Amino acid sequence: MSGQTSLHIDGRLVRVKAGTSVAAALRVADSMGVARTSISGQPRAPFCGMGVCQECRVRVDGRRMLACQTVCAEGMQVETTA
Amino acid sequence: MHADVIVIGAGIVGAACANALAQAGRSVLVLDARIGGATGAGMGHLVVMDDNPAELALSSHSTAHWRALAPRMSEDCAYSACGTLWIAANEEEMDEAERKQQRLRAHGIESRLLDGVALARAEPALRNGLAGALEVPGDGILYAPNAARWLLAQGGDSVRVEHERVDAIEEDGTLQLADGSRRTASQIVLANGIEATALCPELPIRPKKGHLLITDRYPGTVHHQLVELGYVTSAHHSDGDSVAFNVQPRPTGQLLIGSSRQFDTTDSAVEAPMLARMLQRTLEYLPGLADLTAVRSWTGMRAATPDGLPLLGKHPWREKLWLAVGHEGLGVTTAPGSAYLLAALMNGTEPEFDAAPYAPRSLAAEKCA
């Protein structure tokens, strides 16, 4: 688990420890850790951390994923606004 | 504290009844146990159904009523005039689509036949090779829990809601509540869906379990409520499990996916084999769905009567008691028509369509037996 992984979150380069979840990387990129925006415009962040609450839905390399259930990979493109 | 009428149940049917009675000048007390029922579990499809003339009369009256209410409804009711596409998989089903169109036309309801090419253009996400569809543009969808709250709020000061469970209906129509208190009014309306048999065991109502699943937001994937024409055959088996293709585009861009039917279970757990069967059926029509992400699945219990029609009218022997129950999977659609009919009967006025088919039936016989 040594080394670092680099990924893009909304176009911004973020470097995290290898093995970090995308949910944790969201916190690194933005102190609020916002994953998505609700229909009424409210920011939503990872809550349960175990794949149940569905609040951390993000687009990862074009596919909808749960940030808390996805491990960061080198060069990954994460979008929170898609 | 006085109320002319007490309505038991604040779901879509109870709320519509309270609203109709308030409009008729009555003061209404609504008692709701906050158990939650079909209103919160269902799809909120406003659809004209034509299995028999009585269902057609009630559902077409009701969808027209919803369309009239729609411009006034609050935004969170999420009304959408998306219409329904009844999908014909083959030529036999296309023949059925034509017969359906004739039945609807005879009742003055607009619809349009689409051939395979027109269907593919209207809904590109459907698989190739489908025969066509019947489009019913007057159908719609809404978010029923909020619509129920909106209907209650429209009653203004004439409608009051108390959150308490009714434990018993006594011989003289007095209601015993769980907190030990009692309530009485000159007329009581039982509108609590599947819970009704707890208070009136003589009602011919059985639970019919259904599964639903909702996806993440994929706006523009589907434009109409999509239902397979085979739905009518699968949905109306009185026994045995069945699934049918039924997908609804929510205004959020989410896809709400049904449908399943199971008798003789009251276990509300999501059953993976039944969910899998339902989704497999969906994939036969919308293959691209396999790549989408689901966010939640749940179940609900429909309150089914033997003949599929709701019980609307005076209880044959219970004093003061009126029934608005047994709407099965069509309660959100038929709530306004049910409420209109019941309020007319309770006020002694002549309704616009015949109330006889919905009159509480097969109860009197049981009482005599």
XYZ file of C-alpha atoms in Angstrom:
451
model
C 0.000 0.000 0.000
C 2.928 2.276 -0.526
C 2.937 5.012 -3.095
C 0.459 7.466 -4.386
C -2.387 7.483 -6.843
C -3.258 10.484 -8.982
C -6.753 11.093 -10.236
C -8.890 13.944 -11.485
C -11.935 15.162 -9.570
C -13.961 17.578 -11.669
C -10.846 18.199 -13.724
C -8.648 18.947 -10.730
C -5.599 16.773 -10.117
C -5.735 15.105 -6.722
C -3.020 12.909 -5.215
C -3.990 10.377 -2.568
C -2.392 7.410 -0.838
C -2.808 4.240 -2.870
C -5.869 2.279 -1.778
C -7.859 5.374 -0.867
C -11.567 5.309 -1.650
C -13.030 7.882 -3.997
C -15.178 9.081 -1.083
C -12.031 9.937 0.871
C -10.490 11.540 -2.202
C -13.534 13.820 -2.433
C -12.622 15.110 1.021
C -9.050 15.704 -0.089
C -10.278 17.665 -3.114
C -12.915 19.642 -1.223
C -13.187 19.905 2.538
C -16.937 19.308 2.327
C -16.433 16.123 0.316
C -19.429 16.910 -1.853
C -20.328 14.041 -4.146
C -23.429 15.272 -5.884
C -26.226 17.815 -5.829
C -29.794 16.963 -5.005
C -32.690 17.846 -7.283
C -33.436 20.799 -5.017
C -29.857 22.006 -5.366
C -28.479 20.878 -2.003
C -24.944 19.499 -1.803
C -24.735 15.836 -0.715
C -21.716 14.106 0.735
C -20.867 10.488 1.561
C -22.833 9.502 4.654
C -22.924 5.822 5.453
C -19.587 4.885 3.915
C -20.773 1.349 3.223
C -22.825 1.438 0.032
C -26.266 1.820 1.520
C -27.231 5.498 1.633
C -26.533 6.195 -2.053
C -25.545 9.784 -1.235
C -22.065 9.481 -2.751
C -23.034 8.754 -6.337
C -20.428 10.143 -8.728
C -19.463 9.506 -12.317
C -16.208 7.572 -12.563
C -14.725 7.294 -16.051
C -18.209 7.873 -17.428
C -20.043 5.372 -15.225
C -22.203 6.040 -12.208
C -20.510 4.594 -9.124
C -20.688 4.856 -5.365
C -17.642 6.829 -4.233
C -17.429 4.896 -0.972
C -17.292 1.554 -2.795
C -14.736 2.595 -5.392
C -10.969 2.585 -4.887
C -8.990 5.340 -6.584
C -7.053 4.223 -9.636
C -4.297 6.024 -11.517
C -5.679 8.504 -14.039
C -9.283 8.059 -12.935
C -11.706 10.822 -13.983
C -14.299 11.555 -11.295
C -17.160 13.961 -11.950
C -19.454 15.195 -9.205
C -21.554 17.462 -11.373
C -22.520 15.070 -14.146
C -63.558 19.020 17.948
C -66.781 18.264 16.091
C -66.553 16.668 12.653
C -69.358 15.700 10.311
C -67.297 12.885 8.855
C -64.305 10.873 10.045
C -62.021 9.429 7.381
C -59.754 6.579 8.477
C -56.540 6.686 6.443
C -54.598 9.645 5.008
C -53.294 7.881 1.909
C -54.282 9.042 -1.535
C -57.821 7.619 -1.301
C -58.521 8.946 2.198
C -57.066 12.333 1.283
C -59.184 12.540 -1.867
C -62.290 11.585 0.130
C -61.559 14.224 2.775
C -61.037 16.791 0.023
C -64.282 15.907 -1.783
C -66.288 15.925 1.452
C -64.817 19.287 2.492
C -65.772 20.700 -0.894
C -69.292 19.457 -0.242
C -69.340 21.592 2.908
C -68.555 18.932 5.516
C -66.093 19.238 8.357
C -63.744 16.263 8.191
C -61.467 14.596 10.730
C -58.829 12.334 9.188
C -57.303 9.661 11.421
C -54.062 8.166 10.228
C -51.907 5.616 12.045
C -48.759 6.594 10.116
C -48.206 3.001 9.166
C -47.717 3.902 5.509
C -49.234 1.891 2.735
C -49.703 1.629 -0.994
C -49.641 5.417 -1.528
C -46.014 5.604 -0.454
C -44.968 2.357 -2.087
C -46.492 2.595 -5.560
C -45.554 4.183 -8.881
C -48.081 7.019 -8.978
C -49.250 6.156 -12.473
C -52.409 7.944 -13.628
C -53.671 5.534 -16.229
C -56.922 4.745 -17.977
C -57.592 1.018 -17.566
C -60.264 -0.703 -19.602
C -60.506 -4.304 -18.420
C -64.214 -3.770 -17.872
C -66.667 -0.863 -18.279
C -66.687 -0.049 -14.557
C -62.877 0.221 -14.382
C -62.905 2.352 -17.536
C -65.566 4.693 -16.150
C -63.785 5.154 -12.826
C -60.264 5.515 -14.228
C -61.213 7.861 -17.080
C -63.262 10.102 -14.784
C -60.304 10.133 -12.390
C -57.533 10.872 -14.893
C -59.627 13.775 -16.239
C -59.946 15.028 -12.667
C -56.169 14.793 -12.122
C -55.538 16.707 -15.344
C -57.876 19.434 -14.128
C -56.083 19.597 -10.762
C -52.566 19.458 -12.219
C -52.070 23.180 -12.959
C -52.872 24.003 -9.321
C -50.902 21.226 -7.668
C -47.724 22.062 -5.781
C -44.484 21.356 -7.605
C -43.478 18.620 -5.173
C -46.460 16.565 -6.363
C -44.224 16.022 -9.417
C -47.094 15.752 -11.843
C -45.943 14.936 -15.361
C -48.179 14.543 -18.395
C -45.930 11.887 -19.918
C -48.714 9.667 -21.272
C -48.567 5.901 -21.504
C -47.202 3.726 -24.275
C -48.786 0.272 -24.274
C -46.062 -1.728 -25.973
C -46.957 -4.481 -28.453
C -44.163 -7.030 -28.762
C -45.701 -8.879 -31.737
C -48.570 -8.780 -34.216
C -51.015 -10.463 -31.822
C -50.382 -7.750 -29.270
C -50.698 -5.128 -32.011
C -54.181 -6.514 -32.706
C -54.875 -6.094 -28.990
C -53.592 -2.503 -29.187
C -56.173 -1.838 -31.915
C -58.962 -3.384 -29.858
C -57.863 -1.290 -26.917
C -57.960 1.830 -29.046
C -61.521 0.999 -30.095
C -62.600 0.553 -26.484
C -61.006 3.849 -25.482
C -62.435 5.669 -28.495
C -65.924 4.417 -27.657
C -65.440 6.087 -24.296
C -64.164 9.338 -25.838
C -60.536 8.824 -24.822
C -57.852 9.938 -27.211
C -55.153 7.473 -28.245
C -52.805 6.898 -31.155
C -51.403 3.751 -32.749
C -47.649 3.733 -33.410
C -46.086 1.210 -35.764
C -42.678 -0.287 -35.031
C -40.799 2.553 -36.731
C -42.758 5.274 -34.941
C -42.263 3.485 -31.618
C -38.503 3.257 -32.165
C -38.461 6.969 -32.901
C -40.527 7.791 -29.816
C -38.503 5.583 -27.469
C -35.066 4.772 -28.905
C -34.045 2.896 -25.762
C -36.502 0.080 -26.497
C -35.098 -2.996 -28.201
C -35.419 -3.377 -31.970
C -38.192 -5.404 -33.525
C -41.167 -4.447 -31.395
C -44.438 -4.386 -33.331
C -45.659 -1.010 -32.123
C -47.641 0.619 -29.360
C -50.794 2.419 -28.382
C -50.088 5.874 -26.999
C -52.533 7.312 -24.466
C -51.444 10.943 -24.130
C -53.927 11.844 -21.379
C -52.220 9.567 -18.837
C -49.641 10.936 -16.432
C -47.661 10.367 -13.272
C -47.299 12.070 -9.905
C -45.637 11.589 -6.526
C -48.541 10.235 -4.522
C -47.421 10.939 -0.908
C -47.116 14.653 -1.672
C -50.308 14.657 -3.737
C -52.138 13.161 -0.732
C -50.765 15.899 1.561
C -51.707 18.522 -1.019
C -55.275 17.200 -1.270
C -55.616 17.341 2.524
C -54.211 20.878 2.659
C -56.710 21.997 0.010
C -59.464 21.237 2.490
C -58.320 24.223 4.568
C -59.990 24.515 7.944
C -62.588 21.931 6.961
C -60.037 19.104 7.135
C -58.180 18.235 10.327
C -55.677 15.358 10.601
C -54.904 13.414 13.772
C -52.173 10.820 13.863
C -53.637 8.011 15.876
C -54.470 4.383 15.201
C -58.085 3.235 15.230
C -58.255 -0.008 17.193
C -61.918 -0.877 16.697
C -65.173 0.229 15.130
C -67.968 -0.466 17.586
C -71.504 -1.579 16.684
C -72.861 1.956 16.888
C -70.052 3.375 14.722
C -67.970 4.730 17.601
C -64.232 4.540 16.955
C -61.863 3.304 19.648
C -58.409 4.794 19.292
C -55.105 3.322 20.412
C -54.627 6.090 23.004
C -57.847 4.971 24.724
C -59.969 7.852 23.495
C -63.026 7.616 21.277
C -64.258 9.509 18.238
C -67.645 9.602 16.637
C -69.298 11.314 13.694
C -72.496 10.738 11.791
C -70.537 9.169 8.926
C -67.265 7.221 8.955
C -65.208 6.467 5.839
C -62.852 3.497 5.888
C -60.046 4.362 3.447
C -56.997 2.640 4.891
C -56.251 0.174 2.107
C -54.653 -3.063 3.172
C -55.126 -2.225 6.870
C -58.915 -2.218 6.435
C -59.353 -5.902 7.235
C -57.950 -5.351 10.732
C -61.056 -3.281 11.493
C -63.473 -5.129 9.178
C -62.364 -8.751 8.812
C -65.394 -9.431 6.610
C -63.951 -7.378 3.728
C -62.907 -9.518 0.739
C -59.434 -7.956 0.507
C -56.147 -9.789 0.089
C -52.646 -8.381 -0.021
C -50.930 -8.539 -3.413
C -47.260 -7.815 -3.005
C -45.273 -5.810 -5.525
C -41.605 -4.965 -5.995
C -40.236 -1.696 -7.348
C -36.742 -0.516 -8.130
C -35.488 2.979 -8.913
C -32.326 3.954 -10.775
C -29.981 6.857 -10.514
C -30.778 9.865 -12.722
C -30.572 9.269 -16.466
C -32.631 12.100 -17.976
C -34.004 11.537 -21.441
C -33.610 7.739 -21.461
C -37.362 7.151 -21.544
C -40.094 9.681 -22.308
C -43.407 7.935 -21.621
C -44.630 5.541 -19.003
C -43.962 2.225 -20.747
C -46.122 -0.827 -20.112
C -46.189 -4.082 -22.022
C -49.598 -4.981 -23.444
C -49.113 -8.406 -21.945
C -49.404 -6.592 -18.581
C -53.149 -7.018 -18.626
C -52.894 -10.790 -18.763
C -50.082 -11.046 -16.249
C -51.487 -8.494 -13.819
C -54.883 -10.061 -13.519
C -54.029 -13.617 -12.645
C -55.823 -14.087 -9.371
C -53.168 -16.509 -8.144
C -49.538 -17.274 -8.745
C -46.600 -14.912 -9.086
C -46.176 -12.771 -12.167
C -44.025 -9.987 -13.531
C -44.616 -7.450 -16.290
C -42.556 -4.788 -18.020
C -43.462 -1.364 -16.652
C -41.032 1.572 -16.583
C -41.758 5.145 -15.642
C -39.599 8.225 -16.286
C -39.589 10.297 -13.088
C -39.199 14.070 -13.532
C -35.789 13.718 -11.812
C -34.534 11.585 -14.697
C -34.703 8.453 -12.560
C -36.378 5.359 -13.937
C -38.919 3.634 -11.720
C -39.165 -0.020 -12.637
C -41.954 -2.505 -11.956
C -43.829 -4.684 -11.775
C -44.388 -7.878 -9.849
C -47.392 -9.529 -8.243
C -47.459 -12.098 -5.480
C -50.365 -13.350 -3.429
C -50.364 -14.888 0.026
C -47.379 -13.155 1.502
C -47.350 -10.266 3.936
C -43.568 -10.286 4.260
C -42.430 -6.885 3.025
C -38.838 -8.011 2.406
C -37.359 -7.532 -1.053
C -36.999 -11.012 -2.559
C -33.982 -11.256 -4.841
C -35.422 -13.999 -7.110
C -38.619 -12.010 -7.727
C -36.655 -8.787 -8.256
C -34.362 -10.625 -10.687
C -37.350 -11.975 -12.630
C -38.827 -8.504 -12.847
C -35.575 -6.931 -14.031
C -35.003 -9.745 -16.539
C -38.395 -8.895 -18.028
C -37.404 -5.225 -18.163
C -34.182 -6.067 -20.001
C -36.197 -7.876 -22.668
C -37.633 -4.481 -23.573
C -34.891 -2.056 -22.460
C -31.567 -3.885 -22.903
C -29.515 -0.768 -22.100
C -30.893 -0.786 -18.586
C -28.250 -3.360 -17.653
C -25.633 -0.584 -17.688
C -27.552 1.747 -15.382
C -27.217 1.953 -11.612
C -30.063 1.205 -9.272
C -30.242 3.174 -6.031
C -33.054 1.456 -4.171
C -35.667 -1.279 -4.288
C -38.672 -1.849 -2.046
C -41.997 -3.598 -1.860
C -45.583 -2.685 -1.151
C -48.901 -4.426 -0.640
C -51.844 -3.763 -2.927
C -55.280 -4.235 -1.410
C -56.871 -6.620 -3.914
C -60.536 -7.549 -4.205
C -61.702 -10.730 -5.997
C -63.047 -8.839 -9.034
C -60.396 -6.094 -9.122
C -62.833 -3.249 -8.443
C -62.691 -1.106 -5.311
C -65.438 -1.231 -2.690
C -67.155 2.160 -2.724
C -70.356 2.705 -0.801
C -72.223 2.039 2.406
C -71.167 -0.957 4.449
C -74.144 -3.356 4.356
C -74.560 -3.725 8.099
C -72.075 -1.618 10.034
C -73.752 1.512 11.240
C -72.435 4.840 9.866
C -69.644 3.094 7.965
C -68.797 3.836 4.341
C -66.094 2.037 2.390
C -63.420 3.366 0.020
C -61.023 0.436 -0.041
C -59.695 -2.374 -2.269
C -58.138 -0.212 -4.990
C -55.348 -2.714 -5.671
C -52.721 -1.129 -7.944
C -54.971 1.621 -9.237
C -55.649 3.695 -6.137
C -53.567 6.711 -7.115
C -55.301 6.852 -10.481
C -58.810 6.293 -9.196
C -58.685 8.281 -5.937
C -60.475 11.378 -7.334
C -63.231 9.351 -9.006
C -63.634 7.138 -5.932
C -63.891 10.187 -3.684
C -66.303 11.917 -6.012
C -68.548 8.856 -6.149
C -68.465 8.218 -2.416
C -69.136 11.869 -1.542
C -72.115 11.868 -3.924
C -73.519 8.717 -2.316
C -72.936 10.085 1.203
C -74.675 13.317 0.262
C -77.537 11.516 -1.431
C -76.855 13.036 -4.846
C -76.810 11.232 -8.175
C -73.246 10.629 -9.444
C -72.314 11.134 -13.106
C -71.552 7.437 -13.545
C -73.147 4.293 -12.186
C -72.092 3.458 -8.611
C -73.551 -0.066 -8.687
C -70.429 -1.964 -9.880
C -68.417 -0.734 -6.865
C -71.118 -1.252 -4.244
C -69.685 -3.302 -1.354
C -70.313 -6.863 -2.427
C -70.002 -10.377 -1.081
C -70.226 -9.039 2.481
C -73.949 -9.379 3.042
C -73.801 -13.025 2.043
C -71.095 -13.700 4.611
C -73.091 -12.004 7.332
C -76.081 -14.240 6.608
C -73.990 -17.408 6.399
